[in-house]
Short mmCIF file of C-alpha atoms and ligand atoms in Angstrom, two decimals:
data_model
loop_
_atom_site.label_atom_id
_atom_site.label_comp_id
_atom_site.label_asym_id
_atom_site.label_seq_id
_atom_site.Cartn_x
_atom_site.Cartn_y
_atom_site.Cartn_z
CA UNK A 1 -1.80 2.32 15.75
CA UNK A 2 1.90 2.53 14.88
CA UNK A 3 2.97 -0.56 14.10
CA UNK A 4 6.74 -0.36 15.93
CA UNK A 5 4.20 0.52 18.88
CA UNK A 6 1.56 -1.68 18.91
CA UNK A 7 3.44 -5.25 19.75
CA UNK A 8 2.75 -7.81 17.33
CA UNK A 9 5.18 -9.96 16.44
CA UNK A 10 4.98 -11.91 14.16
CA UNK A 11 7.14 -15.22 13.92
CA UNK A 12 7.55 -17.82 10.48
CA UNK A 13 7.63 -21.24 13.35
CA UNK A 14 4.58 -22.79 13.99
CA UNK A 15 4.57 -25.09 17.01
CA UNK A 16 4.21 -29.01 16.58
CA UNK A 17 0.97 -29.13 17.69
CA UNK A 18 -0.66 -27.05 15.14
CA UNK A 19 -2.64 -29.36 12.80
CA UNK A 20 -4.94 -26.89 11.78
CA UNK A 21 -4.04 -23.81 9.49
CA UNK A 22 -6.46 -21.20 11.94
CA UNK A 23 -3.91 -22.54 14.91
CA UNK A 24 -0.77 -22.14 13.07
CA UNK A 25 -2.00 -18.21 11.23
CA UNK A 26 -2.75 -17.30 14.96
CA UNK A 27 0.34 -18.44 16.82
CA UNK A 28 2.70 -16.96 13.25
CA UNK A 29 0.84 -13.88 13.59
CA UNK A 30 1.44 -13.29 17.51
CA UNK A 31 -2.58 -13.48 17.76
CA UNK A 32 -2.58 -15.95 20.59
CA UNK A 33 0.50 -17.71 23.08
CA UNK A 34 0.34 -20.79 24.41
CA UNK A 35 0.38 -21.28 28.33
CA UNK A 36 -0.13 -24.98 28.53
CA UNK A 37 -2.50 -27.82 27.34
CA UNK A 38 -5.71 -25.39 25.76
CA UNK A 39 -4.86 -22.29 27.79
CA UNK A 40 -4.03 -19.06 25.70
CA UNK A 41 -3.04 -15.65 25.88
CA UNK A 42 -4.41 -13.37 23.60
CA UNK A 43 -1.86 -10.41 22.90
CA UNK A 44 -2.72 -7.13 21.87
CA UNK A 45 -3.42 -8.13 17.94
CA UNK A 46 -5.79 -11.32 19.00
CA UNK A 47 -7.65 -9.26 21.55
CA UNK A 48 -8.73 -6.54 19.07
CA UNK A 49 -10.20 -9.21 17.27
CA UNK A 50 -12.03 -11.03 20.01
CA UNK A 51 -13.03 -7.34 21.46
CA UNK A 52 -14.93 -6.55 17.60
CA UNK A 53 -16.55 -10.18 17.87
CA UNK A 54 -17.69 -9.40 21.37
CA UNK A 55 -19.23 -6.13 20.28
CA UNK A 56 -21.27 -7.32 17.33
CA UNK A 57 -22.48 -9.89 19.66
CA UNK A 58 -22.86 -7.34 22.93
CA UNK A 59 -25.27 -4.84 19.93
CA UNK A 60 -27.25 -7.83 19.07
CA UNK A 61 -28.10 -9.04 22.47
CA UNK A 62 -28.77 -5.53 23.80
CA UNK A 63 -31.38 -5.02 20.73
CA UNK A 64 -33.11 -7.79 21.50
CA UNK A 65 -33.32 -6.37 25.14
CA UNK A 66 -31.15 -8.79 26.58
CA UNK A 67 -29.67 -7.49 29.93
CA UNK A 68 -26.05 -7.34 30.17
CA UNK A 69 -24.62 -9.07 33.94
CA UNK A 70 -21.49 -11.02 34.73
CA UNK A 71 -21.43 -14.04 36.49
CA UNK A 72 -18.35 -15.37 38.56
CA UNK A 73 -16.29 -17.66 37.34
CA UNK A 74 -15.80 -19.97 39.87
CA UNK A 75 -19.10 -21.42 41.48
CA UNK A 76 -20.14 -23.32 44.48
CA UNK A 77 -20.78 -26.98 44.66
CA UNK A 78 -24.22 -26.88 46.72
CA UNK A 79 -26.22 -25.14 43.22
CA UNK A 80 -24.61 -27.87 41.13
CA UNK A 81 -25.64 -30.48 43.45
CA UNK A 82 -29.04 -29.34 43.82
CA UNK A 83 -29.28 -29.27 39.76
CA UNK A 84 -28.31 -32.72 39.76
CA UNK A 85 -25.03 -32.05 37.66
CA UNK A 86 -22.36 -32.39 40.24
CA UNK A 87 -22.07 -35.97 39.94
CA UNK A 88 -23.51 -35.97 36.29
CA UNK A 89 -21.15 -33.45 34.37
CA UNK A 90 -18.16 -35.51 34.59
CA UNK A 91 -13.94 -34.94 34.15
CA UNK A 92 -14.75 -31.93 32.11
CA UNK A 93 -16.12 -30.01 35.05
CA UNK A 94 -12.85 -28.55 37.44
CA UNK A 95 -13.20 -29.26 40.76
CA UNK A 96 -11.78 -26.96 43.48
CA UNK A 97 -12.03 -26.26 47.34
CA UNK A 98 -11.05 -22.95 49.17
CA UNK A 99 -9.62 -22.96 52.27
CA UNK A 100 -12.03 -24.25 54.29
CA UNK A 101 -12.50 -26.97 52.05
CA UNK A 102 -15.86 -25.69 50.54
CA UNK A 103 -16.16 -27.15 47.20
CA UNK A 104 -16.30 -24.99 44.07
CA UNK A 105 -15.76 -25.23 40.47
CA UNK A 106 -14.71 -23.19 37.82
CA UNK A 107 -17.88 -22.88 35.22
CA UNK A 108 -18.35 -24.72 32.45
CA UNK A 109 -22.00 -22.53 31.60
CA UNK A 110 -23.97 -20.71 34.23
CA UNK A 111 -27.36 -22.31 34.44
CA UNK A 112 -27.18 -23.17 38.09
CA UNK A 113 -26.04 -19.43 39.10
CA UNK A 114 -28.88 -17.91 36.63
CA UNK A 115 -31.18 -19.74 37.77
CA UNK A 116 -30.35 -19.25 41.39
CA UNK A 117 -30.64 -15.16 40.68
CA UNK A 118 -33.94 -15.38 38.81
CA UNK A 119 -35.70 -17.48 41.76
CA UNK A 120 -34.13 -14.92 43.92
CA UNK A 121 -35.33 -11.67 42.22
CA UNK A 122 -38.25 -12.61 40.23
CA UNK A 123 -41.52 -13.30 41.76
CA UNK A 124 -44.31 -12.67 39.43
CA UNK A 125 -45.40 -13.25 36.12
CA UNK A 126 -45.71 -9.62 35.22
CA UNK A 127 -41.45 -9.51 35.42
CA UNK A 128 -41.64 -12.04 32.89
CA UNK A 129 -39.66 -12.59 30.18
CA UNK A 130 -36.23 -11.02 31.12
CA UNK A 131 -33.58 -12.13 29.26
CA UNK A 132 -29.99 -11.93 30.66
CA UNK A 133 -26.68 -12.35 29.21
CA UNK A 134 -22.89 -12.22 29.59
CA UNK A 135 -19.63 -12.41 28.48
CA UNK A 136 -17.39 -14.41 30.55
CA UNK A 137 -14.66 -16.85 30.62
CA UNK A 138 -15.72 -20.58 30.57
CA UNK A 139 -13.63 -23.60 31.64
CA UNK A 140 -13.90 -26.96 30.62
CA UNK A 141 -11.55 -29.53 31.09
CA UNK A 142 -11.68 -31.15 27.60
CA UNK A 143 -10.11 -34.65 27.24
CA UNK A 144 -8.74 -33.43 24.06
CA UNK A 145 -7.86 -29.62 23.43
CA UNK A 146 -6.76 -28.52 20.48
CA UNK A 147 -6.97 -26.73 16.91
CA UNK A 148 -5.61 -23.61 19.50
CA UNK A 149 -7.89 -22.12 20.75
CA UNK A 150 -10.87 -23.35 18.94
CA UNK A 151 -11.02 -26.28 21.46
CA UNK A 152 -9.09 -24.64 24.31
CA UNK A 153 -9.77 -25.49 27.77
CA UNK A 154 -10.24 -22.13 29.10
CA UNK A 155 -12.55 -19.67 26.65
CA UNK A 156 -14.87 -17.15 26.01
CA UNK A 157 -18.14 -17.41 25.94
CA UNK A 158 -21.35 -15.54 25.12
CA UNK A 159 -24.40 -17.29 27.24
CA UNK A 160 -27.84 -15.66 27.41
CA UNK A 161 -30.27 -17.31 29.42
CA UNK A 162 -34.52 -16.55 29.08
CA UNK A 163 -36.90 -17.01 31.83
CA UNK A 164 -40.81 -17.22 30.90
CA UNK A 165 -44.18 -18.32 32.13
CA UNK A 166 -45.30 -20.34 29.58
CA UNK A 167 -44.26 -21.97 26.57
CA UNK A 168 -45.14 -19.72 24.10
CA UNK A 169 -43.34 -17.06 25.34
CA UNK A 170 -40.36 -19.18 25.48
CA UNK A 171 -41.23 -19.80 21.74
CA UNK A 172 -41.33 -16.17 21.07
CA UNK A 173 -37.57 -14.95 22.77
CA UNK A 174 -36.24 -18.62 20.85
CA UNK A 175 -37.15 -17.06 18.26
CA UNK A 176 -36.03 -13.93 18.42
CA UNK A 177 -32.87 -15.42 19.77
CA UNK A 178 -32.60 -17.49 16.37
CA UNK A 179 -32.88 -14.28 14.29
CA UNK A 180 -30.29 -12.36 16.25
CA UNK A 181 -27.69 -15.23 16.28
CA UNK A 182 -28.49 -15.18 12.27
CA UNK A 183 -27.81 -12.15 12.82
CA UNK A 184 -24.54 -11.91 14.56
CA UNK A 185 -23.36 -14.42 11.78
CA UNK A 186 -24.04 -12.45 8.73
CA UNK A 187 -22.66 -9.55 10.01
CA UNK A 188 -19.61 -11.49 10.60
CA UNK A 189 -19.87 -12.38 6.79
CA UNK A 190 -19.68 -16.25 7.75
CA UNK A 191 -20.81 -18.93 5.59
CA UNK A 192 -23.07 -21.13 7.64
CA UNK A 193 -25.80 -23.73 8.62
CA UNK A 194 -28.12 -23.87 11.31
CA UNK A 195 -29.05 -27.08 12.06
CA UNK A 196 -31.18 -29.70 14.78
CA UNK A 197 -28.87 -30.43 17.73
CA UNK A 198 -28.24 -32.88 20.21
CA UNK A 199 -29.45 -31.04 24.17
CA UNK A 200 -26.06 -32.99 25.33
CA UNK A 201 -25.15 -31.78 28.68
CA UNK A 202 -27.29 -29.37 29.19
CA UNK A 203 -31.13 -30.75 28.54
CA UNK A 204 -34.26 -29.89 27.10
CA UNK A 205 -36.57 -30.54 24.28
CA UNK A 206 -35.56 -28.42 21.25
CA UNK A 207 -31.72 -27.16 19.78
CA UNK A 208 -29.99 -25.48 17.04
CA UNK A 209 -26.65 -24.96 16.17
CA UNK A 210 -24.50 -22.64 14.44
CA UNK A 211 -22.15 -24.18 12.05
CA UNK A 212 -19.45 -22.38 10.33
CA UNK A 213 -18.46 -23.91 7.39
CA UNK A 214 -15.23 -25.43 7.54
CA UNK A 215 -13.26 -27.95 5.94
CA UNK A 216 -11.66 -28.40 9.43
CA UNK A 217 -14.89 -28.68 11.26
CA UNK A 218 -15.10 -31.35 13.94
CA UNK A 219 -19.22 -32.21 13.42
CA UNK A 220 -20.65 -33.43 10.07
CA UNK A 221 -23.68 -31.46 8.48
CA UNK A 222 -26.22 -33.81 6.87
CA UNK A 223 -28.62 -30.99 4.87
CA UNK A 224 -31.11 -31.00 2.16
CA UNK A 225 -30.05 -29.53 -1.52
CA UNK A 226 -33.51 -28.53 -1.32
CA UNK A 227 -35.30 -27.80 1.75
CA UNK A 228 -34.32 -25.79 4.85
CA UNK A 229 -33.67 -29.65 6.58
CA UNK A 230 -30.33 -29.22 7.88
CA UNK A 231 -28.72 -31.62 10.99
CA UNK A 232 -26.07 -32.68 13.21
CA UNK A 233 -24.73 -36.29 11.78
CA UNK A 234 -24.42 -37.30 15.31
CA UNK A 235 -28.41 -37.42 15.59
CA UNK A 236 -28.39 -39.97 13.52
CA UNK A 237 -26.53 -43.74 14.31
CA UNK A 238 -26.28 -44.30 10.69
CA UNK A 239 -26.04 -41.12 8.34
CA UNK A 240 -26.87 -40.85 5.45
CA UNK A 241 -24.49 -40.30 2.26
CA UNK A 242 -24.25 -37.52 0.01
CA UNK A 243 -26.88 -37.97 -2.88
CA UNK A 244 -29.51 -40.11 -1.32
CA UNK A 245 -32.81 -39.15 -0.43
CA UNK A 246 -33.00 -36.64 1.80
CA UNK A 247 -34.67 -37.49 5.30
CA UNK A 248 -37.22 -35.28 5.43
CA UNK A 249 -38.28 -36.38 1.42
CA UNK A 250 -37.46 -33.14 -0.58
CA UNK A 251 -34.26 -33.10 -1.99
CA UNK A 252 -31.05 -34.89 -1.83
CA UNK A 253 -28.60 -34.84 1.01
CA UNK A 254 -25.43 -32.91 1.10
CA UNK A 255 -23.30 -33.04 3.62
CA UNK A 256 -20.71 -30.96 4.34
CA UNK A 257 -18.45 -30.23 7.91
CA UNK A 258 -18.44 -27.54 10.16
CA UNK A 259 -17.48 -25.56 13.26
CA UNK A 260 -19.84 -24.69 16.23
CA UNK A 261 -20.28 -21.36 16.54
CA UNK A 262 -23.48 -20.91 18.54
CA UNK A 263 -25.91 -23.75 20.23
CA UNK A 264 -29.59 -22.87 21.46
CA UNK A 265 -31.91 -24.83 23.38
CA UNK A 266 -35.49 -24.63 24.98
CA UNK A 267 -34.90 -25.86 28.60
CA UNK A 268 -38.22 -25.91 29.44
CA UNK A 269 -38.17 -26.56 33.61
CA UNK A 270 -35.43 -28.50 33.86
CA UNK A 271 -33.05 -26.59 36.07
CA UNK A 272 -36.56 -24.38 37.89
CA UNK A 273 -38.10 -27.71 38.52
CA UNK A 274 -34.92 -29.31 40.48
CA UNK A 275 -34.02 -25.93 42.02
CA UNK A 276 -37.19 -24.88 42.73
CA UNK A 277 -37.77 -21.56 40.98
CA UNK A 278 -41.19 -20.71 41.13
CA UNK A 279 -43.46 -17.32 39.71
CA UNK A 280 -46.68 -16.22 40.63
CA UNK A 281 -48.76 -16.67 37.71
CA UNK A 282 -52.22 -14.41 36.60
CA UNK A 283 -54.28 -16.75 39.14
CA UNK A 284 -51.87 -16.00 41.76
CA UNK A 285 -50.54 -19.21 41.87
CA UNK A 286 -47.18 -20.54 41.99
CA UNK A 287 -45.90 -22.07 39.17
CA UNK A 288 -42.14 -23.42 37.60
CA UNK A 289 -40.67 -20.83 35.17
CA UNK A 290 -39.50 -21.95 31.54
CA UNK A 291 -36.11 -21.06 30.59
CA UNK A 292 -34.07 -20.96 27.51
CA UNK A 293 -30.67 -20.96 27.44
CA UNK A 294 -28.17 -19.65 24.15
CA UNK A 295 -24.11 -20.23 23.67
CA UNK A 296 -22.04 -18.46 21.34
CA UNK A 297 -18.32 -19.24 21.73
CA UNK A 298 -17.17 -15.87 20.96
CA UNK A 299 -12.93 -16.64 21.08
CA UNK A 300 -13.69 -20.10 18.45
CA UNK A 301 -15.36 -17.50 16.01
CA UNK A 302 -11.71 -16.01 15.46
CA UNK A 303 -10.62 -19.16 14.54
CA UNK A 304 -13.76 -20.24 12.59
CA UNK A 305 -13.27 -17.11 10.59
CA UNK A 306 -9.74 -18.14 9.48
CA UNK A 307 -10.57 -21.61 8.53
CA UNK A 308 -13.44 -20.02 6.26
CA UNK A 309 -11.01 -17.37 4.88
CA UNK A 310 -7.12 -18.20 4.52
CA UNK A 311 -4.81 -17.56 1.55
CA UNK A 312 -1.00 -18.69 1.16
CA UNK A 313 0.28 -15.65 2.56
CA UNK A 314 -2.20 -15.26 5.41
CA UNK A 315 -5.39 -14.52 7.09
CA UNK A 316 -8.35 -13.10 5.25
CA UNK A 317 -10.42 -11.14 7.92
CA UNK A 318 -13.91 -10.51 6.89
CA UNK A 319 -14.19 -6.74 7.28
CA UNK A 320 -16.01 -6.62 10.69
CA UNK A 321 -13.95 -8.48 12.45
CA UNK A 322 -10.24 -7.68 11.51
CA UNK A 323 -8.17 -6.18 13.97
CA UNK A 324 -6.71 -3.32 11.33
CA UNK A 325 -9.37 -1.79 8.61
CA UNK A 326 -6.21 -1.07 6.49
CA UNK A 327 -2.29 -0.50 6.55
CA UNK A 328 -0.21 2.17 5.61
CA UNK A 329 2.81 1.25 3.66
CA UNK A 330 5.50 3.95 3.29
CA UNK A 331 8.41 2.73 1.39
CA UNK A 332 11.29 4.55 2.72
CA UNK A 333 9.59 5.85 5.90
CA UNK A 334 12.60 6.60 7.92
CA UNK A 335 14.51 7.64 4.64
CA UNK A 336 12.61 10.28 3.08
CA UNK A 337 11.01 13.09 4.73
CA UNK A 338 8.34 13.56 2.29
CA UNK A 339 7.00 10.46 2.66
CA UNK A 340 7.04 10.37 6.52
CA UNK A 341 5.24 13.38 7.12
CA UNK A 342 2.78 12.92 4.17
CA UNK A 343 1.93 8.76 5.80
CA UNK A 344 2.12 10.75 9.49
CA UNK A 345 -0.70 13.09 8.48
CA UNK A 346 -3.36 10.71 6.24
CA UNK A 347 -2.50 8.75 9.22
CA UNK A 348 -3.86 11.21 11.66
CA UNK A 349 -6.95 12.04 9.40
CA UNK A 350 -7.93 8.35 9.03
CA UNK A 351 -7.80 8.01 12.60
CA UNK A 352 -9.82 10.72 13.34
CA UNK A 353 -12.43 9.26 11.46
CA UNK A 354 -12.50 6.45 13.58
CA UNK A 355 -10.66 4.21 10.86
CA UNK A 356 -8.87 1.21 12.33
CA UNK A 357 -5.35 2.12 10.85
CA UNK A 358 -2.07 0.48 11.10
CA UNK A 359 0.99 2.69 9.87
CA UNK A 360 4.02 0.32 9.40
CA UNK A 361 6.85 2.86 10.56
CA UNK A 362 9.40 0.35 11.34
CA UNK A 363 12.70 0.42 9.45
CA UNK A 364 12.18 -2.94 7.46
CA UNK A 365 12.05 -4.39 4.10
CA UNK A 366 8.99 -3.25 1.95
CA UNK A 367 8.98 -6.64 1.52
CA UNK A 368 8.72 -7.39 5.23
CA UNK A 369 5.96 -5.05 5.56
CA UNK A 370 3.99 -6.25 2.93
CA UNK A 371 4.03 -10.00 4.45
CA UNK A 372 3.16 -9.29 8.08
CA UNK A 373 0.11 -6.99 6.55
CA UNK A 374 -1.08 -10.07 4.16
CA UNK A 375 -0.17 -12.47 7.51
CA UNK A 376 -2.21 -10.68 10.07
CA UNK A 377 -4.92 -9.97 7.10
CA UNK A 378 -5.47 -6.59 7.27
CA UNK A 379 -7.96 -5.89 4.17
CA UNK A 380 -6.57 -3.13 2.69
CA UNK A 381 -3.32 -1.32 2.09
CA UNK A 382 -2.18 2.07 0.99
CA UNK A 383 1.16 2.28 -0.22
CA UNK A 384 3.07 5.62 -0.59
CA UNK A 385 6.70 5.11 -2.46
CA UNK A 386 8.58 6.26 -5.27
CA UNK A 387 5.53 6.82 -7.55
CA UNK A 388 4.50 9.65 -4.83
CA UNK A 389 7.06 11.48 -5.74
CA UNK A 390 7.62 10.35 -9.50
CA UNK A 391 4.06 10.47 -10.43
CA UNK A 392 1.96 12.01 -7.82
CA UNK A 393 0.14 8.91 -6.93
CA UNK A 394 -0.73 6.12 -4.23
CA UNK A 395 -1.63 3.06 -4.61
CA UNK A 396 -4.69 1.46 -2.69
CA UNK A 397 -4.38 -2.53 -2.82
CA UNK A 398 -7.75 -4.79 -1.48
CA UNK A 399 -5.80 -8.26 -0.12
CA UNK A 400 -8.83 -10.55 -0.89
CA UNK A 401 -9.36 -9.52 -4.74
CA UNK A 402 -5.73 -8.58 -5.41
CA UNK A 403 -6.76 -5.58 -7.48
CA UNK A 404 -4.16 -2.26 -6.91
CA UNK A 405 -6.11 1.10 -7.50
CA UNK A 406 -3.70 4.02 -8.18
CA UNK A 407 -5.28 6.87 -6.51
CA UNK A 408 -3.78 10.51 -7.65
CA UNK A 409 -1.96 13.08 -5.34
CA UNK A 410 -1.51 16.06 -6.41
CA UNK A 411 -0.17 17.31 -2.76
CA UNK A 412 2.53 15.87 -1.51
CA UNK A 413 2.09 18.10 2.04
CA UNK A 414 -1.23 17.20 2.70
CA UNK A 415 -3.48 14.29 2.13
CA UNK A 416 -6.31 15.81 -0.19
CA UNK A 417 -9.93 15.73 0.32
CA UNK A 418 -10.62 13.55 -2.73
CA UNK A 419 -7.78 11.10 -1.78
CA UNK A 420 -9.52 10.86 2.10
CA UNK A 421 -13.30 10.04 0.37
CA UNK A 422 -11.67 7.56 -2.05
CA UNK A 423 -9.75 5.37 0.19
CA UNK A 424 -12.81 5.31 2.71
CA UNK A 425 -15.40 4.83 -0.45
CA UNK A 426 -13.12 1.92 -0.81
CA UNK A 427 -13.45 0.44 2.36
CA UNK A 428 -16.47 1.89 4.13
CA UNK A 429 -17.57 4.12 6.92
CA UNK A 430 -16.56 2.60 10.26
CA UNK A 431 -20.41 1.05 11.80
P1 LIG B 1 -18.70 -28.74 21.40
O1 LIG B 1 -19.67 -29.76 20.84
O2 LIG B 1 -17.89 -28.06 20.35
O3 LIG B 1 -17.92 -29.26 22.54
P2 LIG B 1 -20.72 -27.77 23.16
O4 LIG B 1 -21.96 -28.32 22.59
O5 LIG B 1 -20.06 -28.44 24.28
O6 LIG B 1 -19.64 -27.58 21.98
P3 LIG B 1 -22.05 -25.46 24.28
O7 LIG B 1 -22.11 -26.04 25.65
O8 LIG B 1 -23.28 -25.32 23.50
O9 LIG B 1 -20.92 -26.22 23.45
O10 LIG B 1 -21.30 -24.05 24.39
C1 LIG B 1 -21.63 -22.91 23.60
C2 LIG B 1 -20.55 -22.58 22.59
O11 LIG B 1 -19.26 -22.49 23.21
C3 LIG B 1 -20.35 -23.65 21.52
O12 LIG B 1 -21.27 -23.50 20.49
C4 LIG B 1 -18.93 -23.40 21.06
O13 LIG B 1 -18.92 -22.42 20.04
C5 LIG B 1 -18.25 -22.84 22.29
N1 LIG B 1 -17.35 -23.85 22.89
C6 LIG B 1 -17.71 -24.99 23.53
N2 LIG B 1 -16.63 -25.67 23.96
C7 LIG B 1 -15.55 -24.92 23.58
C8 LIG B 1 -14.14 -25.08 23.75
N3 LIG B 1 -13.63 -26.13 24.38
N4 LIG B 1 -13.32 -24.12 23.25
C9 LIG B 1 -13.83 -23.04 22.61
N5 LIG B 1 -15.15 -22.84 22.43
C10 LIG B 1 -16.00 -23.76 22.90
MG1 LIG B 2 -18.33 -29.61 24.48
#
């Protein structure tokens, strides 16, 4: 991408009601606009960035043979009543009726609609387990939005839902669920906890969240030192403090905050009992399925992953996730020939090897283009100036250790073989 092409702008305001520094990066950097009150547009730099989130998810899911459908938005009232969780979910859930004044809302999760499908389309036991997912727009009317889009009102969501005959095969896909959102997580390069949950809205008998760790993270982690014991203060009406005995007797407690990322939970019949979604079973009888149902809020991990990595002059994307692998600095671009062609053509090779590149070809300050790189956090940076022509060399810089590698050039026509397998030894062959 050519940077004077590929419309981010990037601004030094941050509004008033950014309190936390993932909300003002993402607004300075032109990630995200406001609309109103936890509604966001995500502009071509943020939606790179939420498209590489969705995809790490979207490989996970589909290896665990999750099956990829999309759900609409906006649902009718009858399913929600029959669940029981029209008149339970509350002012979070939007209301709206068409014009012939059938009620509808706009979905806040889709366990009514899944389940609805699956007592439609399965019958017997031998379809069982299917496990199907999407990614799909969520509302919620939140009485508080904010951090940006962290708590946004409007947001996107990954939700798999699991259908089984029994418990233990609902054991099994929680499981397998468990190790894939572990998963998803590492290969993000997070920091995090998983710990015992509150079922909350939804229901059920067993949870886990996902827990970024964050100084800016709205739920307090109570955890062992020792043990794998890790929980949601919220479980508890007095918590514990940091260096007593830990609950579960090994260890001391730690505590430390965090962002939801991802939140799991055995359902067991809970929506198939009230909406009537039966299977055949072996013995040819009818019985309730078991479901499972799995959140990840895919948009909130952009802004988890800023809280976790942030530096004075910017974002620090972890390498999977940021919207640019690396930038091309050319000092003196539009000024000297040399150096235009020679940026133009490494340009052209990177890309072909399916490196995420951002050439900065505008007519600004180096200085200029070194800030917006460092602001939007792309990882690395090759710089081609004077010492190109002085001293037959580029420099390579990595933003998160600060180290400058000077990389020699003995062409100044064409970008050379060895320079090409250095800078992507440096930062790795695209997945
Ligand atoms: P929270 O406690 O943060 O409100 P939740 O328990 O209501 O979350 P779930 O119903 O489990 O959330 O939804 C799955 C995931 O969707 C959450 O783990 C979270 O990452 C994300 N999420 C939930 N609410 C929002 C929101 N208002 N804005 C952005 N992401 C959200
Ligand atoms: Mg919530």
């Amino acid at each position: 991408m050519k940077y004077s092409k590929s419309g981010i702008i990037t601004t030094k305001n941050t509004p008033n009601d950014a309190e936390v520094i993932s909300h003002k990066l993402m607004i300075r950097s032109g990630m995200i606009k406001k609309l109103a009150s936890g509604l966001y547009t995500w502009m071509p730099l943020g939606l790179k960035v939420l498209k590489k989130i969705e995809n790490i998810i979207r490989k996970e899911m589909d290896s665990i043979g999750a099956l990829e459908i999309l759900m609409p938005a906006i649902q009718p009232a009858e399913l929600w009543i029959e669940s029981g969780r029209w008149e339970k979910y509350g002012p979070e859930l939007l209301r709206l009726s068409d014009r012939h004044e059938r009620e509808f809302c706009f979905g806040p999760t889709h366990e009514e609609i899944i389940t609805d499908i699956a007592r439609k389309d399965i019958k017997s036991y031998k379809q069982l387990p299917i496990i199907y997912y999407q990614i799909q727009t969520k509302f919620r009317d939140e009485i508080r939005p904010r951090y940006g889009i962290m708590r946004a009102r409007e947001f996107l969501m990954k939700d798999a839902y699991s259908f089984h005959e029994n418990e233990e095969c609902l054991n099994e896909t929680y499981e397998k669920m468990f190790q894939s959102y572990k998963n998803c997580f590492n290969k993000i390069g997070f920091d995090f906890k998983v710990v015992n949950a509150d079922n909350g809205q939804i229901g059920g008998s067993e949870s886990h969240e996902f827990h970024v760790i964050a100084e800016n993270g709205e739920d307090e982690l109570i955890f062992s030192d020792t043990s794998d014991y890790a929980i949601n203060a919220e479980l508890f009406s007095k918590s514990p403090k940091e260096g007593d005995k830990s609950p579960d007797g090994s260890g001391k407690v730690k505590i430390k905050r965090g962002i939801e990322v991802g939140h799991i939970f055995k359902l067991g019949k809970n929506y198939t009992e009230s909406m009537n979604a039966n299977v055949s079973n072996e013995k040819n009888t009818n019985t309730k399925m078991i479901m499972g149902c799995y959140g990840i809020g895919v948009s909130r991990i952009a802004a988890a992953a800023i809280e976790q990595s942030n530096d004075e002059k910017g974002i620090l994307w972890p390498k999977a996730i940021a919207p640019f692998s690396i930038s091309i600095i050319s000092i003196g671009f539009s000024k000297n020939e040399t150096i235009n062609k020679y940026s133009k053509k490494l340009y052209k090779i990177l890309k072909e090897k399916n490196i995420d590149v951002l050439l900065d070809d505008r007519d600004v300050s180096p200085g200029i283009m070194f800030s917006d790189s460092d602001l939007i956090g792309i990882p690395y940076k090759i710089i081609i100036g004077k010492q190109f022509i002085e001293k037959k060399s580029i420099e390579f810089k990595d933003r998160k250790l600060d180290k400058t590698t000077t990389i020699e050039e003995n062409s100044v026509d064409n970008p050379s073989d060895n320079v090409i397998k250095e800078i992507i030894a440096y930062i790795g062959y695209p997945e």
